[in-house]
CSV table of C-alpha atoms in Angstrom, one decimal:
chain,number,residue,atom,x,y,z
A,543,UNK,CA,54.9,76.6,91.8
A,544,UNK,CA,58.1,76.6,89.9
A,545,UNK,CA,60.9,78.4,91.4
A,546,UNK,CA,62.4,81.3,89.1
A,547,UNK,CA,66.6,80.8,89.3
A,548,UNK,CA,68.3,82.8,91.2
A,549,UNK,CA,70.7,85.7,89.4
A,550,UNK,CA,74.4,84.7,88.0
A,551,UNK,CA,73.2,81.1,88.1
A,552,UNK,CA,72.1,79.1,85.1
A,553,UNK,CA,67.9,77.6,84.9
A,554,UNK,CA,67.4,74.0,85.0
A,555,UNK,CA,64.9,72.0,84.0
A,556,UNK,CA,64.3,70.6,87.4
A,557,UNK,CA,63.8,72.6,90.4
A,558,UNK,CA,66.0,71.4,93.4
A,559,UNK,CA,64.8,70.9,96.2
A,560,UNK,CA,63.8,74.0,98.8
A,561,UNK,CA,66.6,74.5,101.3
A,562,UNK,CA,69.2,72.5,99.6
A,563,UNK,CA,72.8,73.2,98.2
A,564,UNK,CA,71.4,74.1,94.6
A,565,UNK,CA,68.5,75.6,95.4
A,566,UNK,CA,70.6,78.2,97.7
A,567,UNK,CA,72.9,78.5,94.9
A,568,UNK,CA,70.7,79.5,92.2
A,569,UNK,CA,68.6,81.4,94.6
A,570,UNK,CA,71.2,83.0,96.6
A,571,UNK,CA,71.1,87.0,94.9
A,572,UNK,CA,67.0,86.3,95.3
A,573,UNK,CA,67.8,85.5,99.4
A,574,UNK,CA,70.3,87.9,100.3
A,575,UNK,CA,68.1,90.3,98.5
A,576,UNK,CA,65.4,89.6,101.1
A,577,UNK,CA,68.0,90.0,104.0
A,578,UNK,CA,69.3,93.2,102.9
A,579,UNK,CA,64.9,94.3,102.6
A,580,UNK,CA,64.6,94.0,106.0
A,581,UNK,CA,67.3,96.3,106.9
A,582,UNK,CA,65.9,98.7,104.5
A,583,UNK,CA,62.2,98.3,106.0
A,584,UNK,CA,63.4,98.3,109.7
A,585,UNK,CA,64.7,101.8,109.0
A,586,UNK,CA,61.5,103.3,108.0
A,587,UNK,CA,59.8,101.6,110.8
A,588,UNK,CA,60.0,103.6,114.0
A,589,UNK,CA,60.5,100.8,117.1
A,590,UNK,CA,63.4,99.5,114.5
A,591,UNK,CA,65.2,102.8,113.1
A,592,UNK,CA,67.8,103.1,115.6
A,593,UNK,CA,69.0,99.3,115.0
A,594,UNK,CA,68.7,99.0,111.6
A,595,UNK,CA,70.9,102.4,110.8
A,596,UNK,CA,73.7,101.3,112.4
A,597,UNK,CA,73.5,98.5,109.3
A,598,UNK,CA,72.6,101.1,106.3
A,599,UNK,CA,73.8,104.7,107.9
A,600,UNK,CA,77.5,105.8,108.4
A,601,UNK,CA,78.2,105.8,112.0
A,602,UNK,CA,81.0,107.6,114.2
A,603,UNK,CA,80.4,111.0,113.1
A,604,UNK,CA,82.6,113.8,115.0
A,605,UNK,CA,81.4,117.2,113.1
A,606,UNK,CA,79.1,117.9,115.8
A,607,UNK,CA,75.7,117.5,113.5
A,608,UNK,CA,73.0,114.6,112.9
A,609,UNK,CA,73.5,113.7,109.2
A,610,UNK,CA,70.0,112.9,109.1
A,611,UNK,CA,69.2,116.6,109.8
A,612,UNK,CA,69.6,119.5,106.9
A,613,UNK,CA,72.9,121.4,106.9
A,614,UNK,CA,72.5,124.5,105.9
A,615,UNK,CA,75.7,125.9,106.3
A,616,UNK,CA,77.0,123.6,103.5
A,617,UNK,CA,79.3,122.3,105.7
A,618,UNK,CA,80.7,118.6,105.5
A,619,UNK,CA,80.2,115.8,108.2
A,620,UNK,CA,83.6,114.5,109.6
A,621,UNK,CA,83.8,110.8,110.4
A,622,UNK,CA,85.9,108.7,112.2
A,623,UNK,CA,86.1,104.6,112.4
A,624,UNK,CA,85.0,102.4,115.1
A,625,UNK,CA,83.2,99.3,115.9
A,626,UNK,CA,79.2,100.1,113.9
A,627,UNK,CA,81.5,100.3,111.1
A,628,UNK,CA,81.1,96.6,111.3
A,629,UNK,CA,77.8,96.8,111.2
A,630,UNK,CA,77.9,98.8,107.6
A,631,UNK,CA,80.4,96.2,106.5
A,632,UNK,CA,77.8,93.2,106.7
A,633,UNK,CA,75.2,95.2,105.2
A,634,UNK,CA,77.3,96.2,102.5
A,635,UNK,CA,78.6,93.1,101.7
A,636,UNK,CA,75.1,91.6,101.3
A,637,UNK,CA,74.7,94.7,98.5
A,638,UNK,CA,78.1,93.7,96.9
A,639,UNK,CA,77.0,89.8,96.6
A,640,UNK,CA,73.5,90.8,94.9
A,641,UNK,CA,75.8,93.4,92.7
A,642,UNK,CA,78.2,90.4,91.5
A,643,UNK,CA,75.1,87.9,91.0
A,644,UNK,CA,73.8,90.9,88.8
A,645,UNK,CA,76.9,92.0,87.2
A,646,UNK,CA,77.5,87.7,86.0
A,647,UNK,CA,74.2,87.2,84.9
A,648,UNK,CA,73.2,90.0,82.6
A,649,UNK,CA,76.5,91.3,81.4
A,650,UNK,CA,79.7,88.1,81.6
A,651,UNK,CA,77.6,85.8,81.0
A,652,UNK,CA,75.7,86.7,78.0
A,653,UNK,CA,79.3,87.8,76.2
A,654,UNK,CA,80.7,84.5,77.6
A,655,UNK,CA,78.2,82.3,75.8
A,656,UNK,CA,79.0,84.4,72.1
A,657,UNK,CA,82.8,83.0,73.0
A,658,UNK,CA,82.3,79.2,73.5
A,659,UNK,CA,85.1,79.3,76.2
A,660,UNK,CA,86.6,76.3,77.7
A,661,UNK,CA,86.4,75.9,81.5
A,662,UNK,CA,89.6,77.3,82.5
A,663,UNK,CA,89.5,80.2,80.1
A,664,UNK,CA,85.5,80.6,81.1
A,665,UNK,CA,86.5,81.1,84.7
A,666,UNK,CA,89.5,83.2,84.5
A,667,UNK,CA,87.0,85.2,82.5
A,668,UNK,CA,84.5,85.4,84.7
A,669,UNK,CA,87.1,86.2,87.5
A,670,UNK,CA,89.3,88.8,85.5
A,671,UNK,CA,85.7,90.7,84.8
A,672,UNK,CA,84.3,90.8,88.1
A,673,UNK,CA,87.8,92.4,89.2
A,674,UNK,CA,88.4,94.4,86.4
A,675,UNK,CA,85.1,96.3,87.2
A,676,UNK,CA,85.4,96.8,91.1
A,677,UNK,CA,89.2,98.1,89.9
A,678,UNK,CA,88.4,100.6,87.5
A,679,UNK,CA,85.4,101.8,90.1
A,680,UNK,CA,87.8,102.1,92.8
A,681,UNK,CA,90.4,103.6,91.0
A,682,UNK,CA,88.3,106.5,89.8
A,683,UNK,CA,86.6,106.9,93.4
A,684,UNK,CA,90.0,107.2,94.8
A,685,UNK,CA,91.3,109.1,92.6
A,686,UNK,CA,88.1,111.3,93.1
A,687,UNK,CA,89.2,111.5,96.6
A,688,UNK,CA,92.8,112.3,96.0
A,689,UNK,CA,91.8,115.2,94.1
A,690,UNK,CA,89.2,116.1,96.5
A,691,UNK,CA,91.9,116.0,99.7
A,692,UNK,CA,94.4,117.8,97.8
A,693,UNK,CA,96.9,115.1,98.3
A,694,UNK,CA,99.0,116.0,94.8
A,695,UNK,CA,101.5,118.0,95.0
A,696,UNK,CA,101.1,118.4,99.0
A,697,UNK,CA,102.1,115.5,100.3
A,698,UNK,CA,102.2,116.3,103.9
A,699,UNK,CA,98.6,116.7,104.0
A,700,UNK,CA,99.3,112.5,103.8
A,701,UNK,CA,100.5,112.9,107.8
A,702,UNK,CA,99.9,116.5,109.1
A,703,UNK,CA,97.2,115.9,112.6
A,704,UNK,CA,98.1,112.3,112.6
A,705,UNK,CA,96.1,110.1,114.7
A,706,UNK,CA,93.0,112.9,114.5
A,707,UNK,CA,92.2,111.7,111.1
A,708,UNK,CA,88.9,112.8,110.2
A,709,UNK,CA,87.3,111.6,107.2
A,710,UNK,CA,84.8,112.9,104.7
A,711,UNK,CA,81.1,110.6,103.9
A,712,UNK,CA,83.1,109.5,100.5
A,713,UNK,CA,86.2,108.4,102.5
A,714,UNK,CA,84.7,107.0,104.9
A,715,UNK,CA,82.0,104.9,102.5
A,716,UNK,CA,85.1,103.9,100.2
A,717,UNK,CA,86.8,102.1,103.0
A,718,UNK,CA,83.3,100.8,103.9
A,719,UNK,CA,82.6,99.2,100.5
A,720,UNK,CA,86.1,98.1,100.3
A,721,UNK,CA,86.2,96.1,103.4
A,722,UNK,CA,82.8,94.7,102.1
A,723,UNK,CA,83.6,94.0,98.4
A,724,UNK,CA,86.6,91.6,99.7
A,725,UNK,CA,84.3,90.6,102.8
A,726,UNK,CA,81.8,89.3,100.1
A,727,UNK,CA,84.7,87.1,98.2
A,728,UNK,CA,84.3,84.2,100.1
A,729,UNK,CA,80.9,83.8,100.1
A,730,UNK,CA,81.2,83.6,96.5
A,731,UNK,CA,83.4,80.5,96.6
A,732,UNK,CA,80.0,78.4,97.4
A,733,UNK,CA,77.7,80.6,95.4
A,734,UNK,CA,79.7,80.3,92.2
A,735,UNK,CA,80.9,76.8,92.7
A,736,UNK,CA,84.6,77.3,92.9
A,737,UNK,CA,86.6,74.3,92.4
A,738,UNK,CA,88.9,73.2,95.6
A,739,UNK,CA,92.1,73.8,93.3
A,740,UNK,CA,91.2,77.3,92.8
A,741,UNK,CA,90.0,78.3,95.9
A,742,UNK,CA,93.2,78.7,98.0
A,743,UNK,CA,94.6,81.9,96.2
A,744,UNK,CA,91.5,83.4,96.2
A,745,UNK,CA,90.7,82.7,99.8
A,746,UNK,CA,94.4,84.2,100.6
A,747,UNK,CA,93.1,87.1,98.2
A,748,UNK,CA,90.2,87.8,100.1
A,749,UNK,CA,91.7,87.6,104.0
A,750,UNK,CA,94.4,89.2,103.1
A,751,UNK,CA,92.8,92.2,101.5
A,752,UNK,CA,90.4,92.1,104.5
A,753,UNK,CA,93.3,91.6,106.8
A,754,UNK,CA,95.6,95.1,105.5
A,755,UNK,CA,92.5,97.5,104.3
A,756,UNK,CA,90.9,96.9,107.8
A,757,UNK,CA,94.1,97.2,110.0
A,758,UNK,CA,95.0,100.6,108.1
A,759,UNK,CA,91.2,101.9,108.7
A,760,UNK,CA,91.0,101.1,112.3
A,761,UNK,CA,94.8,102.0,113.1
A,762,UNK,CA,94.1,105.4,111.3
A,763,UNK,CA,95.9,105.4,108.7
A,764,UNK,CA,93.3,106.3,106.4
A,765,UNK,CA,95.2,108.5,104.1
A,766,UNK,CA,98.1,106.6,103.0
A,767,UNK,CA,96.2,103.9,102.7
A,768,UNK,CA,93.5,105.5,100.1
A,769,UNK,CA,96.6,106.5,98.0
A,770,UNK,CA,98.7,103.1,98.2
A,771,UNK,CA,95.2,101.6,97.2
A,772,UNK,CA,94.2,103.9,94.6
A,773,UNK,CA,98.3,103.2,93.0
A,774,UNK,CA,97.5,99.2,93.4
A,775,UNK,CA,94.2,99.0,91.6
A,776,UNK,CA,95.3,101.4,88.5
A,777,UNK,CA,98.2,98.4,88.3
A,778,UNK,CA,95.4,95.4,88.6
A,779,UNK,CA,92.8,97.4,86.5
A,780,UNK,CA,95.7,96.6,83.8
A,781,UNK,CA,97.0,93.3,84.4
A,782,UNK,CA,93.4,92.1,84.6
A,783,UNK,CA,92.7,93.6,81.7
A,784,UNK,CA,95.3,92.2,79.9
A,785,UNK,CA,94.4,88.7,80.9
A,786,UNK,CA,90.9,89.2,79.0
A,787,UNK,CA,93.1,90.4,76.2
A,788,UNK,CA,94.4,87.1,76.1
A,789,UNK,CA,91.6,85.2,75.9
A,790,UNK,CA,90.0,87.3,73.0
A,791,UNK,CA,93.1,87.2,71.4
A,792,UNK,CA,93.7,83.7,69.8
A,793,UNK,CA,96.4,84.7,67.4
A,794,UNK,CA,98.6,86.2,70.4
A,795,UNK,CA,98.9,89.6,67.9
A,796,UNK,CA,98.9,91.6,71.3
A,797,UNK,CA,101.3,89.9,73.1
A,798,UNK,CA,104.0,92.4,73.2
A,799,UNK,CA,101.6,94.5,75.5
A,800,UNK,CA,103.2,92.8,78.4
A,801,UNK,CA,105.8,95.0,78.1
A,802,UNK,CA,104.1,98.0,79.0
A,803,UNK,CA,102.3,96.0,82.0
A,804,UNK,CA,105.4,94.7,83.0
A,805,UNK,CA,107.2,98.4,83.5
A,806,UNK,CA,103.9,99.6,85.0
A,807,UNK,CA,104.3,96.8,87.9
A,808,UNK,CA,107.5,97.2,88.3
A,809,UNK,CA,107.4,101.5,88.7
A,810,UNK,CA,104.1,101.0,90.9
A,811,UNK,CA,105.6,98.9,93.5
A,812,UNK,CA,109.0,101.3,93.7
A,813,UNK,CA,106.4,104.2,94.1
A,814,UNK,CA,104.3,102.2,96.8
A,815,UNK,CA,107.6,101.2,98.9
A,816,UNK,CA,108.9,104.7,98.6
A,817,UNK,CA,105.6,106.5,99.8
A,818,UNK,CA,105.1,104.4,102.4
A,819,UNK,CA,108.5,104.7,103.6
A,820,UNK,CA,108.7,107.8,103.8
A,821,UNK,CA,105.3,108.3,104.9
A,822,UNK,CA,105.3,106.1,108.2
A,823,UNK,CA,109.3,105.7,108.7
A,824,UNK,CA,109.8,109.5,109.0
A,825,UNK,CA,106.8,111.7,108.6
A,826,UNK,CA,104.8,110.4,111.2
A,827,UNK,CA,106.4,111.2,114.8
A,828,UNK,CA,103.5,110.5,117.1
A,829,UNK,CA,103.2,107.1,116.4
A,830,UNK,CA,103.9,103.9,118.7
A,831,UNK,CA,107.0,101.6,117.6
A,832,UNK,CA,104.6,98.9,117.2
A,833,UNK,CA,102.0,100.4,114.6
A,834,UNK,CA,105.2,102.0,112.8
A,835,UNK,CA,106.3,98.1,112.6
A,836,UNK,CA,103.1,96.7,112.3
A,837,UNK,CA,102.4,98.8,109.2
A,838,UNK,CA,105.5,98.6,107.3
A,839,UNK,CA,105.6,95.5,107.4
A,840,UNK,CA,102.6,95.1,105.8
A,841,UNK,CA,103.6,97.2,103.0
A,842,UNK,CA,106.9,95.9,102.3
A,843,UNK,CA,105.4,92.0,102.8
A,844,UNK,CA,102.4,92.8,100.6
A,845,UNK,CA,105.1,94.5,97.9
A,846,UNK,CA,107.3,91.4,98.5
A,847,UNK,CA,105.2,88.7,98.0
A,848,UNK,CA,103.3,90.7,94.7
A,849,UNK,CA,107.3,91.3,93.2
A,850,UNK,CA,107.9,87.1,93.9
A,851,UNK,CA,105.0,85.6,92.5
A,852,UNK,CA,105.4,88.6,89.4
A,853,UNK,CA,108.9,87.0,89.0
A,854,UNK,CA,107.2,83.5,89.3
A,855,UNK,CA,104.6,83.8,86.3
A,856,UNK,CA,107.3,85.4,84.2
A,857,UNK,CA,109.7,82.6,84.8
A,858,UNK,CA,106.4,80.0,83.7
A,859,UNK,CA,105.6,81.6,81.0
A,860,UNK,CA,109.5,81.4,79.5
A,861,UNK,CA,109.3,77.9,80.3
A,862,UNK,CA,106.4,77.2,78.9
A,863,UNK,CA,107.3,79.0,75.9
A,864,UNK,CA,110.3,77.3,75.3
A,865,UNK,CA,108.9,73.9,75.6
A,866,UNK,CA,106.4,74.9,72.9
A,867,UNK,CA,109.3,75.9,70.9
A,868,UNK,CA,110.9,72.2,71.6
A,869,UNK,CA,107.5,70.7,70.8
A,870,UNK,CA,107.3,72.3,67.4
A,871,UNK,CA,111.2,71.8,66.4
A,872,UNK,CA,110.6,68.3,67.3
A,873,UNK,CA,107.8,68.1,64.9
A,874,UNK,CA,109.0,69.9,62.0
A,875,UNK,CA,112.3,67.5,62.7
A,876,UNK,CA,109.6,64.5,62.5
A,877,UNK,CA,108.2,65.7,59.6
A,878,UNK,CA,111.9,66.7,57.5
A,879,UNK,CA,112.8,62.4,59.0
A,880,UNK,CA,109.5,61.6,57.1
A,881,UNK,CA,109.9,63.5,54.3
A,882,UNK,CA,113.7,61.9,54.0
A,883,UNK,CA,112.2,58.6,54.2
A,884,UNK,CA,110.0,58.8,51.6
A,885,UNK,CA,112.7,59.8,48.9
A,886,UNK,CA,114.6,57.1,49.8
A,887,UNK,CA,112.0,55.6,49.0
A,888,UNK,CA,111.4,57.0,45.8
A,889,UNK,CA,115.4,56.7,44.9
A,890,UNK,CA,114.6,52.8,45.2
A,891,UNK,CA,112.5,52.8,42.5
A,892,UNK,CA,113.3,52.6,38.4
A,893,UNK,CA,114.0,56.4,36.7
A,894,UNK,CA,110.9,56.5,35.4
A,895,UNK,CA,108.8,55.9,38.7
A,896,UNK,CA,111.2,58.0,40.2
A,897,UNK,CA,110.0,61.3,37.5
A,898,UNK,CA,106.2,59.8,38.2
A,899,UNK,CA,106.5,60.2,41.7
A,900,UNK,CA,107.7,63.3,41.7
A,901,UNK,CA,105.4,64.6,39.5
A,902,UNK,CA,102.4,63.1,40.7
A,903,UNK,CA,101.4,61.0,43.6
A,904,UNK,CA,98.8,59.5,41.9
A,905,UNK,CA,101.0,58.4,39.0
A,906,UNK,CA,103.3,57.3,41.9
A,907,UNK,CA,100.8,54.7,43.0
A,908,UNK,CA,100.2,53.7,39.4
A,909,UNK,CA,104.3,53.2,38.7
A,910,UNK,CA,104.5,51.2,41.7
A,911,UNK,CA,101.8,49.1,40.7
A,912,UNK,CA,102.6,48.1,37.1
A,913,UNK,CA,106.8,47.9,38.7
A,914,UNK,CA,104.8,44.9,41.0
A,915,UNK,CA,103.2,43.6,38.0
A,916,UNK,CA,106.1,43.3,35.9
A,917,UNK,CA,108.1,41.4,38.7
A,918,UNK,CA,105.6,38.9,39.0
């Protein structure tokens, strides 16, 4: 029996064989699918339920009530983190993979196909889209959240009851799909047969997303964090999507756009050094030397290392700009030498071969030929 391919992967006319690299490959939303089913049937069975919630169900809850119970009183359950949020992240990670494979197959691939991309441009379009889409969804959740919170315009709800941090089911679950969405990256290195060259920045992507959003969630600083996130995707959300900008636009007519992304960068990284400055440096007072270290140095190194390799791309892109404008002067200087040549040419010849020529190169090549005929 043939085997149907696997989402985000493209068929083949012969079906590898069971077990091996391709056949995992173009099979791999179809298996992790299964995984994630037995979590979802262990839950409804009853020797199982307990072990398989941990997986699915939010876990740590301090409000005092069972979640799986009604509330009646309308009241929301209060959460805090701790090691079975682990537990969620795996699960949830196996939902984000099948979610990509989805997301590639019936939606960037079919557009990439109209677009006859070359290789480079088809993966930074595949990447740019996969990205642009978690942004713009975590963007609009956390700005959901900010709103929800009350952060604007009372800022000190940021650090008031530090570490006692309690978190909503949507705060909680964002940091849980976060964790799991850049959990899932590198996975997705063998799955969507990343080439070696382009694997390192998006391995350092993934760790160090994994590394900074899960530090901040566990050392509770859950708050600042949503915000400093929510400020950082809005910025990606744009630069991504001026990257497939670019590679619609052939005739570069929106290229003065960068402008605008550039001044956005540039005001979101002031406003991400200043709020979390002034956040952990002086708001917070019960809070050991070592996480006060710990986290600003995350922040500022994060900010650092975004502001260099902003300055680097900028610098690559004048360089690279100028040595097209070299390449053309040199061939419009290749073209006026040519174009000299040929007159001199033409300045060799009798006066009447000379009018010829000018007026027709046809009557050019006839001039010449009877000049060659009278000679001999």
């Amino acid at each position: 029996m043939a085997i149907k391919p696997g989402m985000g992967r493209k068929s083949s006319n012969k079906n590898p064989p069971f077990f091996s690299h391709e056949f995992v490959i173009q099979n791999h939303a179809d298996i992790v699918s299964c995984f994630a089913m037995i979590f979802v049937v262990g839950i409804m069975l009853q020797p199982t339920q307990s072990v398989a919630s941990t997986f699915i169900a939010l876990r740590h809850n301090v409000s005092g009530a069972d979640p799986s119970q009604e509330n009646p009183m309308g009241e929301q359950y209060l959460y805090t983190s701790g090691w079975k949020d682990i537990c969620a992240v795996f699960f949830y990670t196996l939902i984000c993979i099948i979610m990509h494979a989805i997301l590639q197959e019936y939606v960037l691939d079919k557009i990439s196909k109209k677009l006859h991309l070359s290789k480079f441009k088809l993966s930074r379009f595949n990447e740019s889209g996969q990205l642009v889409v978690f942004y713009v969804m975590s963007f609009l959740w956390g700005l959901d959240l900010i709103v929800r919170e009350q952060y604007i315009g009372n800022l000190q709800r940021l650090w008031e009851g530090y570490p006692e941090h309690p978190m909503i089911f949507l705060h909680k679950l964002f940091f849980v799909i976060q964790l799991a969405y850049y959990a899932h990256m590198l996975p997705e290195l063998y799955f969507q047969k990343v080439k070696r060259d382009e694997q390192k920045p998006r391995i350092q992507h993934a760790i160090g997303g994994l590394f900074i959003i899960g530090t901040a969630y566990f050392l509770g600083f859950q708050r600042i964090a949503l915000v400093l996130l929510t400020l950082h995707y809005f910025c990606e959300c744009v630069s991504h999507s001026f990257q497939l900008v670019n590679i619609f636009d052939k005739d570069e007519k929106f290229t003065k756009l960068r402008l605008f992304h550039n001044v956005l960068f540039i005001l979101t990284r002031f406003a991400t050094m200043v709020l979390g400055f002034l956040t952990l440096f002086y708001s917070i007072d019960n809070i050991s030397q070592a996480k006060r270290t710990l986290m600003l140095s995350m922040v500022f190194g994060l900010q650092g290392y975004l502001i260099f390799d902003f300055i680097s791309n900028v610098l690559r892109s004048k360089r690279e700009n100028s040595s097209d404008e070299r390449l053309k002067i040199a061939v419009s200087a290749n073209k006026s030498e040519k174009s000299k040549k040929q007159k001199k040419k033409e300045s060799d010849l009798p006066e009447a071969d000379q009018n010829s020529a000018q007026s027709s190169p046809i009557v050019s090549g006839a001039s010449e030929k009877n000049r060659k005929m009278k000679v001999k």
